[in-house]
mmCIF file of C-alpha atoms and ligand atoms in Angstrom:
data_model
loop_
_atom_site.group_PDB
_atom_site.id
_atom_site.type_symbol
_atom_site.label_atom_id
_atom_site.label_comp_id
_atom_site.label_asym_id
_atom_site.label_seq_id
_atom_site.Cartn_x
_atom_site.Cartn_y
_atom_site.Cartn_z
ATOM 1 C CA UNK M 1 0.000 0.000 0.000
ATOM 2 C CA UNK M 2 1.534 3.483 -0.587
ATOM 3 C CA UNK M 3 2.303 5.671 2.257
ATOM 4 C CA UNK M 4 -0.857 7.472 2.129
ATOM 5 C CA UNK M 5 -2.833 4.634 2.099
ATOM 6 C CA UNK M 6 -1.148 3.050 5.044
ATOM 7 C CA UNK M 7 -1.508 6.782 7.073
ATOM 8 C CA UNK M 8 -5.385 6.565 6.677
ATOM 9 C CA UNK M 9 -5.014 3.270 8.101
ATOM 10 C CA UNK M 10 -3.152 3.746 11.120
ATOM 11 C CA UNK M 11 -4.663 7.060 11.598
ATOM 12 C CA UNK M 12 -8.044 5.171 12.137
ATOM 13 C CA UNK M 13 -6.231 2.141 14.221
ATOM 14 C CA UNK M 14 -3.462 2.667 15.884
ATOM 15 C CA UNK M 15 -5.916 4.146 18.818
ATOM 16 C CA UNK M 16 -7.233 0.944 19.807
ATOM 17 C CA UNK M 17 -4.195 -0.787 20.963
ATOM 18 C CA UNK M 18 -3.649 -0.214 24.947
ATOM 19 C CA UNK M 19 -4.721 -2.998 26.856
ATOM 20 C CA UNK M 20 -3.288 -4.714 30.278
ATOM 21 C CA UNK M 21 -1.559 -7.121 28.390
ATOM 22 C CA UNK M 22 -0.124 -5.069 26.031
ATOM 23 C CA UNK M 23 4.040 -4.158 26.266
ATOM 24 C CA UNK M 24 4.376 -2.485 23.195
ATOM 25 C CA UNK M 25 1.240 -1.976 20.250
ATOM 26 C CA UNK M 26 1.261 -0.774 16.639
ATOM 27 C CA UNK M 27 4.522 0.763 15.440
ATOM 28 C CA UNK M 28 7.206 -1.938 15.300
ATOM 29 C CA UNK M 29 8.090 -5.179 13.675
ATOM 30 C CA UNK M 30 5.836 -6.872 16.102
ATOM 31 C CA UNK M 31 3.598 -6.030 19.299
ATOM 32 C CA UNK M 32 4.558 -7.432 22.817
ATOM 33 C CA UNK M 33 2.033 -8.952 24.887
ATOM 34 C CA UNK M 34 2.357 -10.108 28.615
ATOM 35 C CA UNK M 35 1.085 -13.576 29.934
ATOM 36 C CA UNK M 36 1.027 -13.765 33.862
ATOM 37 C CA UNK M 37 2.798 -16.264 35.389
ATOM 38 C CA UNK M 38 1.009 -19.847 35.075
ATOM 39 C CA UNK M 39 -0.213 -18.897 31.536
ATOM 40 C CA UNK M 40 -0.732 -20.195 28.566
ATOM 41 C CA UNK M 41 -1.520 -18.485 25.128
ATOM 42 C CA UNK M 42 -4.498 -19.498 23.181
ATOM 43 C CA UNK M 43 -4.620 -18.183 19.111
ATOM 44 C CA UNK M 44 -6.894 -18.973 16.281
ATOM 45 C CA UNK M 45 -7.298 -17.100 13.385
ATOM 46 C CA UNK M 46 -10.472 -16.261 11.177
ATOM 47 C CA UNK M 47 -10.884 -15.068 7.773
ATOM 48 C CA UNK M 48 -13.948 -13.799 6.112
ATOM 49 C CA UNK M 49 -14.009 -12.781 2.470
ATOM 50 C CA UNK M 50 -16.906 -10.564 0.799
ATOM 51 C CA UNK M 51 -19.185 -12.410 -1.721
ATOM 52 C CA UNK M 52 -17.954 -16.014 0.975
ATOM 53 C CA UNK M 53 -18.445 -15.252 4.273
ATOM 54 C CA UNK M 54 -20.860 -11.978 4.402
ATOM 55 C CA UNK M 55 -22.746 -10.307 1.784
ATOM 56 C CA UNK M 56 -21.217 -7.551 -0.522
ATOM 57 C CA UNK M 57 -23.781 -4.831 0.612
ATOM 58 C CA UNK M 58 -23.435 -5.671 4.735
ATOM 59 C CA UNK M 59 -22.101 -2.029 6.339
ATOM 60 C CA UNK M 60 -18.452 -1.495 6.999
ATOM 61 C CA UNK M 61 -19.436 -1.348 10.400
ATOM 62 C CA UNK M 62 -20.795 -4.755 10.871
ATOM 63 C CA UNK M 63 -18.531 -6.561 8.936
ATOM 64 C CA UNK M 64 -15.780 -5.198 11.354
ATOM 65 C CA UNK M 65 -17.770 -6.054 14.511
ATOM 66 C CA UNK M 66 -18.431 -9.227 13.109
ATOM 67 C CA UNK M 67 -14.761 -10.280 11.791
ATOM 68 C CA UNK M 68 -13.728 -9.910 15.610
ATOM 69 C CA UNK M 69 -16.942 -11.414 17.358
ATOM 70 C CA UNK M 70 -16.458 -14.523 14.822
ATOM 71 C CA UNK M 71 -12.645 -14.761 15.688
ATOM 72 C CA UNK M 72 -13.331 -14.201 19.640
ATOM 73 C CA UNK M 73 -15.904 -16.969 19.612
ATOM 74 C CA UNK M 74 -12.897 -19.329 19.006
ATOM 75 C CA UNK M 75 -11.589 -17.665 22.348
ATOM 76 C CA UNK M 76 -14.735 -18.105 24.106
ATOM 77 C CA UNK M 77 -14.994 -21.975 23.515
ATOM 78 C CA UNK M 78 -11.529 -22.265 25.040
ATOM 79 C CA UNK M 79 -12.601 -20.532 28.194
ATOM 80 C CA UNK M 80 -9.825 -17.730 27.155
ATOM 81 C CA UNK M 81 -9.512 -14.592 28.747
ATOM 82 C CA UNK M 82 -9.055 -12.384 25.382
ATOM 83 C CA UNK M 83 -5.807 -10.625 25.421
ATOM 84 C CA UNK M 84 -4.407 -9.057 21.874
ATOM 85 C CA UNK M 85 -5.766 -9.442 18.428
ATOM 86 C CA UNK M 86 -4.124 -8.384 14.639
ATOM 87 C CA UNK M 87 -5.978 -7.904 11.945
ATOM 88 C CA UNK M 88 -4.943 -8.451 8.152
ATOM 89 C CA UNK M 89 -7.235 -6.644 5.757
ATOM 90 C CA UNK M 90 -6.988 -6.716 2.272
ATOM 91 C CA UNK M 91 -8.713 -3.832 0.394
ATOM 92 C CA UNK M 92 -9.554 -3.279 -3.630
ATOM 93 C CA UNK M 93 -9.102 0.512 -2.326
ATOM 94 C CA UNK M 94 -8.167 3.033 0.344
ATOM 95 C CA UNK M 95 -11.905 4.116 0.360
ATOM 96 C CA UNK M 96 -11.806 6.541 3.683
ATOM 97 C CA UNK M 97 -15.642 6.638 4.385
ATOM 98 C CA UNK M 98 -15.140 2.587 4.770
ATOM 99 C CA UNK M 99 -12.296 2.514 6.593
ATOM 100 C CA UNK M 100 -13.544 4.740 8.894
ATOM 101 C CA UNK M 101 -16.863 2.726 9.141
ATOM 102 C CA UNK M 102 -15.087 -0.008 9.047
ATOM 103 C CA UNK M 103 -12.927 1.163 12.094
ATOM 104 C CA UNK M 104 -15.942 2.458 14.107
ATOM 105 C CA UNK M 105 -16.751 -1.749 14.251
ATOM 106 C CA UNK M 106 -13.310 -2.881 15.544
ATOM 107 C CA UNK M 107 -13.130 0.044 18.174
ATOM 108 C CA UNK M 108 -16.885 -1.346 19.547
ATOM 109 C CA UNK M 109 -15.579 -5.067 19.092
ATOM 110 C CA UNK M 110 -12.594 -3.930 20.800
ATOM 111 C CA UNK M 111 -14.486 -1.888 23.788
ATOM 112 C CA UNK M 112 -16.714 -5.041 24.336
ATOM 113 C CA UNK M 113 -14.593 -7.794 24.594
ATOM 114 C CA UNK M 114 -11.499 -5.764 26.224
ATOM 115 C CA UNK M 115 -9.247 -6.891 23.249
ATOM 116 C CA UNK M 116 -7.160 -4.341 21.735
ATOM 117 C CA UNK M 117 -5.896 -3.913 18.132
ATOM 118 C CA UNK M 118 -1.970 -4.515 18.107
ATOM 119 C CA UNK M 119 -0.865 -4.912 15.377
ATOM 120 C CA UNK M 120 -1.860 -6.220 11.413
ATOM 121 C CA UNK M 121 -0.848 -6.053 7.862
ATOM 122 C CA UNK M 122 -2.555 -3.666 4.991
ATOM 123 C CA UNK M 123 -2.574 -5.418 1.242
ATOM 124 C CA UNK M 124 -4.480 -4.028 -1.893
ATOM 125 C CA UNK M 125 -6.820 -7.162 -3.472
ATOM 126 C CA UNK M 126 -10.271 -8.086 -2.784
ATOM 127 C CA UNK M 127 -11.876 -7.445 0.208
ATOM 128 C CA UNK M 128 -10.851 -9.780 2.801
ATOM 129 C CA UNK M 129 -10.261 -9.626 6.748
ATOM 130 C CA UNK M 130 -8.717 -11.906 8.627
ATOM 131 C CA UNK M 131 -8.272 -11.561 12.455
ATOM 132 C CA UNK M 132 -5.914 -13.216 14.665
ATOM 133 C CA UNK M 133 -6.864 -13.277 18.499
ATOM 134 C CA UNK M 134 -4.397 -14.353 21.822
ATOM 135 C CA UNK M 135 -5.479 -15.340 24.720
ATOM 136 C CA UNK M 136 -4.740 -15.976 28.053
ATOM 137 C CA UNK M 137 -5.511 -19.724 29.605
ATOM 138 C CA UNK M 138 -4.534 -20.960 33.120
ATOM 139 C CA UNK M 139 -1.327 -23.814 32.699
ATOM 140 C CA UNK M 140 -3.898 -26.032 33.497
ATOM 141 C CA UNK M 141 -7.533 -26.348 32.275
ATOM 142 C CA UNK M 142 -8.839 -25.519 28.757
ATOM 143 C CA UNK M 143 -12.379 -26.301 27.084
ATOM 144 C CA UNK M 144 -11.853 -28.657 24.814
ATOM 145 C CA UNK M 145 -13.416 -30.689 22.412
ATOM 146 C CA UNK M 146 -12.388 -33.897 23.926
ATOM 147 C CA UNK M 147 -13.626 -35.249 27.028
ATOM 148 C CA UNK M 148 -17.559 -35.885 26.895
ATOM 149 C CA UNK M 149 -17.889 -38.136 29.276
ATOM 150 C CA UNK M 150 -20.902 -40.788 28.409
ATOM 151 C CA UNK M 151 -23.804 -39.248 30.935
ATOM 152 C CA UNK M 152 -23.226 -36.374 30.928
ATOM 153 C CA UNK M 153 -25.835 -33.465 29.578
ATOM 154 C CA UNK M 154 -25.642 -31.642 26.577
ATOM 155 C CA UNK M 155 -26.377 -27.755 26.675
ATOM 156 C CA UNK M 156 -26.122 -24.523 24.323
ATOM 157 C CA UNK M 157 -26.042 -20.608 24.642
ATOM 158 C CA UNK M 158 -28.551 -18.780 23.930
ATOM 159 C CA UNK M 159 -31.225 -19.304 20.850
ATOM 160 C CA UNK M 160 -30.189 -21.032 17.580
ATOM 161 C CA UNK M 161 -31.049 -20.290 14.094
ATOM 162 C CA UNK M 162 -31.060 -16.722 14.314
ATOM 163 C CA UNK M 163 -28.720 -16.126 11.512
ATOM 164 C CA UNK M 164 -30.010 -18.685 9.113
ATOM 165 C CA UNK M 165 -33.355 -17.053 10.041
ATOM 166 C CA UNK M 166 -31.928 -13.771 9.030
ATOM 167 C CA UNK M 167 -29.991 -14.759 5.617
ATOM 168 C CA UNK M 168 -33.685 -16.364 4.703
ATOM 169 C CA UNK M 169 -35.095 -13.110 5.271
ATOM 170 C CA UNK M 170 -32.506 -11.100 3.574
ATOM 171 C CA UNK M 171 -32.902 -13.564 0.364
ATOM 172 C CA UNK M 172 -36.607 -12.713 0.437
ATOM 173 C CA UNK M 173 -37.205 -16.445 1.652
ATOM 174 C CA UNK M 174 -40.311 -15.284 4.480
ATOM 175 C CA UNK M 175 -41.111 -12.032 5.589
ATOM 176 C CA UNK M 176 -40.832 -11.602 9.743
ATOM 177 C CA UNK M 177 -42.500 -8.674 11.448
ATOM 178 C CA UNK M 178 -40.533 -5.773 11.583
ATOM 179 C CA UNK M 179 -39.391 -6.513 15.154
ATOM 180 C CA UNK M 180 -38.438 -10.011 14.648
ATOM 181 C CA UNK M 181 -36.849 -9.218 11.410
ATOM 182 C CA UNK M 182 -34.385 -6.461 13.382
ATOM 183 C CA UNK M 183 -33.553 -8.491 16.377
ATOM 184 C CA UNK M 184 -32.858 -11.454 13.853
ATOM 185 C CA UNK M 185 -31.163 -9.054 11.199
ATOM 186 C CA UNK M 186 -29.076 -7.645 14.813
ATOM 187 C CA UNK M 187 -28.336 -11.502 15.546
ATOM 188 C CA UNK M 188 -26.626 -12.040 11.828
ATOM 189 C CA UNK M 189 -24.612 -8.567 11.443
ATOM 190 C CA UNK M 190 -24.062 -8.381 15.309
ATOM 191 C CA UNK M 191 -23.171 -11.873 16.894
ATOM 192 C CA UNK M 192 -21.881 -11.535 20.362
ATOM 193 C CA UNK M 193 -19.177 -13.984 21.501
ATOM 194 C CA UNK M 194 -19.713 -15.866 24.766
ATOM 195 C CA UNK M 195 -16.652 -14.787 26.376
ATOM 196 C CA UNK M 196 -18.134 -14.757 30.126
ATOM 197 C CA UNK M 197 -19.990 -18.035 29.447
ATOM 198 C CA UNK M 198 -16.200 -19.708 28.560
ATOM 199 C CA UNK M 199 -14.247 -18.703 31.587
ATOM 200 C CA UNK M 200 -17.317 -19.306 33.884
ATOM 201 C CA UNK M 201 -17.163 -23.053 32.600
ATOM 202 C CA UNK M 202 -13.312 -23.546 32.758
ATOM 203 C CA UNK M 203 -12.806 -26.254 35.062
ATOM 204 C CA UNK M 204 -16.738 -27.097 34.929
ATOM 205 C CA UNK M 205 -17.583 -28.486 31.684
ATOM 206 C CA UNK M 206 -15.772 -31.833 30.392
ATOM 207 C CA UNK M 207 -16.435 -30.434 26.381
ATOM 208 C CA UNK M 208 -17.057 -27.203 25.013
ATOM 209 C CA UNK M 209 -17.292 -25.739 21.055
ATOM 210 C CA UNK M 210 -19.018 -22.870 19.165
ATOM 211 C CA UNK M 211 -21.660 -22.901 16.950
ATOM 212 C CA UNK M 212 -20.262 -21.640 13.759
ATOM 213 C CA UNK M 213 -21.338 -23.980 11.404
ATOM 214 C CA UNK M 214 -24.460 -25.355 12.625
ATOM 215 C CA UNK M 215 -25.430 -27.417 15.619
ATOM 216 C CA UNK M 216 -25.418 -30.554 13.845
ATOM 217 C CA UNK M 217 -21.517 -30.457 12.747
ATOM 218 C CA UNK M 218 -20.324 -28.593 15.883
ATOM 219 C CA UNK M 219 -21.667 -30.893 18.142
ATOM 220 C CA UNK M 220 -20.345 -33.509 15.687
ATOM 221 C CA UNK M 221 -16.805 -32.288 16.182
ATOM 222 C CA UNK M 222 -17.220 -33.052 20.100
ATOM 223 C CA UNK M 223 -18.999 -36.405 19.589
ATOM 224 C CA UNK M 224 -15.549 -37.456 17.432
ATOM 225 C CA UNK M 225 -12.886 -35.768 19.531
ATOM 226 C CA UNK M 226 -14.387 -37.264 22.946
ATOM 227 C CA UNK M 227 -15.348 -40.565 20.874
ATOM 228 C CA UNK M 228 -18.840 -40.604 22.080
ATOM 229 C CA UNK M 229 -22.865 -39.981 20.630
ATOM 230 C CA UNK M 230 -24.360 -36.339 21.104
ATOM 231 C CA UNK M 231 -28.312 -36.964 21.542
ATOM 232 C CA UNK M 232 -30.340 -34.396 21.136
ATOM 233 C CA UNK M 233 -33.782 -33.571 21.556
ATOM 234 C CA UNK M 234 -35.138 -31.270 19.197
ATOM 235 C CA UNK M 235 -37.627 -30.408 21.308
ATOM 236 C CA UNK M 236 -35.847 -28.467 24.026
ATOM 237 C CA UNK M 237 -33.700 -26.386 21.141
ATOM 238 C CA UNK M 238 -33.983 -22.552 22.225
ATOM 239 C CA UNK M 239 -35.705 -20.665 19.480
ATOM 240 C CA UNK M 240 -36.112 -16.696 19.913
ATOM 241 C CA UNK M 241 -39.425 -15.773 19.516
ATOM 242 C CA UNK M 242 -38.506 -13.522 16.322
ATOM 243 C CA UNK M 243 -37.540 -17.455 14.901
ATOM 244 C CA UNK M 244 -40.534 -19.060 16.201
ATOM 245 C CA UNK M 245 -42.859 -16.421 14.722
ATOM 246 C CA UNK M 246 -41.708 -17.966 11.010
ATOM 247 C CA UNK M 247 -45.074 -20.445 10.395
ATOM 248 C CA UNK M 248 -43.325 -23.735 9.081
ATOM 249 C CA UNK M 249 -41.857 -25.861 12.255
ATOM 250 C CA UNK M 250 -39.839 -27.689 9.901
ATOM 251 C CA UNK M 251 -38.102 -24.757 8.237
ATOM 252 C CA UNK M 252 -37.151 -23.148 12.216
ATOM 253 C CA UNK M 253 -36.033 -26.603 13.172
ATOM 254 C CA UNK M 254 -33.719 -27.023 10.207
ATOM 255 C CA UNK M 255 -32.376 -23.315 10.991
ATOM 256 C CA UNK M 256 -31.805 -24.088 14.625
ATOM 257 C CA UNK M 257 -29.816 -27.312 13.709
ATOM 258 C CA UNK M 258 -27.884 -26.891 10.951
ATOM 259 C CA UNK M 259 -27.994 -23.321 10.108
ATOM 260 C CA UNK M 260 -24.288 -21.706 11.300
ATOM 261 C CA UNK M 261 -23.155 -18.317 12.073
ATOM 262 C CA UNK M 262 -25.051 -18.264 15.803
ATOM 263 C CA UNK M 263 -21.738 -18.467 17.604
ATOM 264 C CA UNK M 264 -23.880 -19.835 20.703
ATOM 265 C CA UNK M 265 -21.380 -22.545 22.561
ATOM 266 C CA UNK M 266 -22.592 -26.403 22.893
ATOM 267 C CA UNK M 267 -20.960 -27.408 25.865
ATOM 268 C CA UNK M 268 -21.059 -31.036 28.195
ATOM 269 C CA UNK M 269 -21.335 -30.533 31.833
ATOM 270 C CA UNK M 270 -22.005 -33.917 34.522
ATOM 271 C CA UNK M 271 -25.345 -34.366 35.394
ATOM 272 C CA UNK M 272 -25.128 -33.666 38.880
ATOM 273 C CA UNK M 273 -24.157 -30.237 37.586
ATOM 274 C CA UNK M 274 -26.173 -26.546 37.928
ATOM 275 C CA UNK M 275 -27.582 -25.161 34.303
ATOM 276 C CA UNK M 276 -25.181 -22.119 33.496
ATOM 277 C CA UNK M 277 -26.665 -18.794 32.940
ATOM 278 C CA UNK M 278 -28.755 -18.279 30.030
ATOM 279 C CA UNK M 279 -28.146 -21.952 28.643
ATOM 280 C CA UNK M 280 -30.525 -24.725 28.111
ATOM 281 C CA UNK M 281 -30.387 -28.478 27.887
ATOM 282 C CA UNK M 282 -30.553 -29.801 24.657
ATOM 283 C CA UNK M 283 -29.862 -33.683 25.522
ATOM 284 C CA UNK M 284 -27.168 -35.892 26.670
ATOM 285 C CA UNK M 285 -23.918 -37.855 26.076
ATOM 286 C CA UNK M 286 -24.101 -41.900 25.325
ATOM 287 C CA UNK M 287 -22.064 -44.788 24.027
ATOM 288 C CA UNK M 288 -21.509 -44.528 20.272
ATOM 289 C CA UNK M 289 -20.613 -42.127 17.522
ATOM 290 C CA UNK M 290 -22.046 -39.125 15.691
ATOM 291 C CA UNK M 291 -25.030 -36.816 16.526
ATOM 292 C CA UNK M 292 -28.640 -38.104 16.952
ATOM 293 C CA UNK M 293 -31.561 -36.220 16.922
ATOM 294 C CA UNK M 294 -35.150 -37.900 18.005
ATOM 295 C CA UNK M 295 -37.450 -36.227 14.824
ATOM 296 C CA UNK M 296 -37.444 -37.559 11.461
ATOM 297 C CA UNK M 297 -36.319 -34.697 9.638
ATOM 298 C CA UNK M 298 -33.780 -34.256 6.199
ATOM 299 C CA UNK M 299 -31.157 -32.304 7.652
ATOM 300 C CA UNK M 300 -28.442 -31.175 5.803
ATOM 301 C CA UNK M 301 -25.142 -30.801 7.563
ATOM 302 C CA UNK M 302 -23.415 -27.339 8.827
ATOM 303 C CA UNK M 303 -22.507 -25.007 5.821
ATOM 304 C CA UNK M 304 -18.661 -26.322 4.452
ATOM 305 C CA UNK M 305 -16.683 -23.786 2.222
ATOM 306 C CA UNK M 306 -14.621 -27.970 0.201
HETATM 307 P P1 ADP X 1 5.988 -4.745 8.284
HETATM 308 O O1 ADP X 1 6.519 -4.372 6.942
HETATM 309 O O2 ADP X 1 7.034 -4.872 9.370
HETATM 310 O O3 ADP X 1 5.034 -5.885 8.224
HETATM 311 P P2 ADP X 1 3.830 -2.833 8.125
HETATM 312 O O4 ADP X 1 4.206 -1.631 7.330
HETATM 313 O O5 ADP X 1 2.993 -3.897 7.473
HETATM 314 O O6 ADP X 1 5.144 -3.447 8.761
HETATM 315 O O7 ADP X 1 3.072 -2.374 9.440
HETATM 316 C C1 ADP X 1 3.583 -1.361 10.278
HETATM 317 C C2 ADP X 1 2.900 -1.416 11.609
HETATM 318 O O8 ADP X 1 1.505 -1.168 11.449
HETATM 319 C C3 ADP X 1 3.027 -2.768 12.284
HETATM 320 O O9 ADP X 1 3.161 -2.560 13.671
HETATM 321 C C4 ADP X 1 1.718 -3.445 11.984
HETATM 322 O O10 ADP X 1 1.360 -4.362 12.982
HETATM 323 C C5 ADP X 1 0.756 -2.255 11.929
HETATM 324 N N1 ADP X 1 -0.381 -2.518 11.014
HETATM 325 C C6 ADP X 1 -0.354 -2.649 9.671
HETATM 326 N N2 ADP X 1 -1.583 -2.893 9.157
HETATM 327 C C7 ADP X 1 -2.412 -2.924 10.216
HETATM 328 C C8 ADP X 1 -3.810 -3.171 10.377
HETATM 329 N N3 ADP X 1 -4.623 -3.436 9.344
HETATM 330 N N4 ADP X 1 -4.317 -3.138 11.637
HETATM 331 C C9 ADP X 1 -3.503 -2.893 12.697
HETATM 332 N N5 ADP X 1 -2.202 -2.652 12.616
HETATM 333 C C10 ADP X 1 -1.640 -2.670 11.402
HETATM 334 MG MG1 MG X 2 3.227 -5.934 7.100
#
């Protein structure tokens, strides 16, 4: 990027570095970051690309909220307490009203989940945004996807099927009521990672895992790592009332199940254990493989890019 492009840039980001973990921020080769004594660093790395991963008219603002909540939820399934993230963003051009926008997203993202901006890289192509978070994990727990423990109950976040409830209304697929159609529009452009809901569980729950592609494959992923079967009931899936206000049962069902982008967590806790805040029981852990589900329904699996 020429000079001038880069200036815009860091004129817009290099405010949203400071953090308590942070030794030195944008500026240098690299950025410094601190882990306390007993620490371990957690990193994943997200990329979303217009046209792929969000829609080529979604606001510069969302789409920078979004890149980090989608990259934090990674964090959040860990149990992490989020410490640093870069960001790589390729642009067709140095287009200030968007990078402004744009910006105005990562400083909220960065605000709400106490994760400042150190460093990143600039490149001219098509519009792409990748963003690598650190966190901080004690030397000795994690959430993982391993260790469901035949017996144990099966839970999730929050409601499911929001976004897939969103995308159908955006295609023109059912028309909500203006209400639903915001909160569920809000849901899509605006997913909030459960960072609290993580580090509450560390230590609690034998298995943990966000919803990013769909309950179906997520919980899949934890029925293979901890070599067990997920069973769940469909009837006790959380559905927001904007969701359940769509007419066809079938349609909601399929949305809740196997539509992605919710970034809920599915997590396995022992029976004898309390119901976390603002999760519900969705069924239980037994002797097998795969993910069951007791209705008789076509489902097609979580969305996959190969
Ligand atoms: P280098 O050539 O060493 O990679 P750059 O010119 O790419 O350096 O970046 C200079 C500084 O600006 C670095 O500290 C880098 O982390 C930061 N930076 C570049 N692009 C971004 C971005 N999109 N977001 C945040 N920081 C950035
Ligand atoms: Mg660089």
């Amino acid at each position: 990027m020429p000079t001038s492009e880069f200036d815009l840039i860091y004129r817009y980001f290099s405010s949203l570095g400071a953090g308590p973990a942070v030794d030195l921020s944008v500026g240098d080769d690299c950025a410094i970051l601190r882990l306390e004594p007993n620490e371990r660093l957690a990193t994943s790395v997200d990329t979303m690309v217009e046209g792929v991963h969000f829609p080529e008219d979604m606001f510069p603002e969302d789409i920078g909220f979004r890149a980090v909540s989608v990259a934090v939820s990674d964090l959040a399934a860990m149990g992490a307490r989020p410490i640093g993230m870069t960001v790589a963003l390729t642009l067709p051009e140095a287009d200030e009203f968007w990078i402004n926008t744009f910006s105005q997203g990562l400083a909220q993202a960065v605000s709400e989940y106490k994760l400042p901006l150190v460093g990143g890289d600039t490149t001219r192509g098509p519009l792409t945004i990748s963003v690598q978070v650190m966190g901080a994990l004690p030397a000795d727990k994690a959430l993982l996807r391993e260790g469901a423990q035949v017996g144990d109950l099966v839970y999730v976040s929050g409601t499911l099927g929001d976004a897939a409830g969103a995308l159908a209304f955006l295609n023109g697929e059912w028309h909500p009521e203006p209400d639903a159609a915001e909160f569920l529009l809000q849901r899509f452009h605006r997913p909030r990672a459960r960072v609290e809901l993580g580090r509450e569980l560390l230590g609690k729950a034998t298995s943990a895992i966000d919803i990013s592609d769909g309950l179906l494959a997520d919980a899949g992923h934890i029925a293979a790592a901890s070599g067990v079967s997920i069973d769940i009931e469909c009837g006790r899936v959380p559905l927001s009332s904007a969701l359940n206000s769509h007419p066809d049962s079938e349609s909601k069902l399929k949305w809740a199940l196997s539509g992605g982008d919710d970034y809920e967590l599915c997590l396995t806790l022992p029976e004898e254990a309390t119901t976390p805040e603002g999760c519900t029981r969705i069924g239980r852990v037994t002797k097998g493989h795969g993910v069951k589900v007791d209705q008789d329904i076509d489902f097609t699996a979580g969305y996959q890019h190969f």
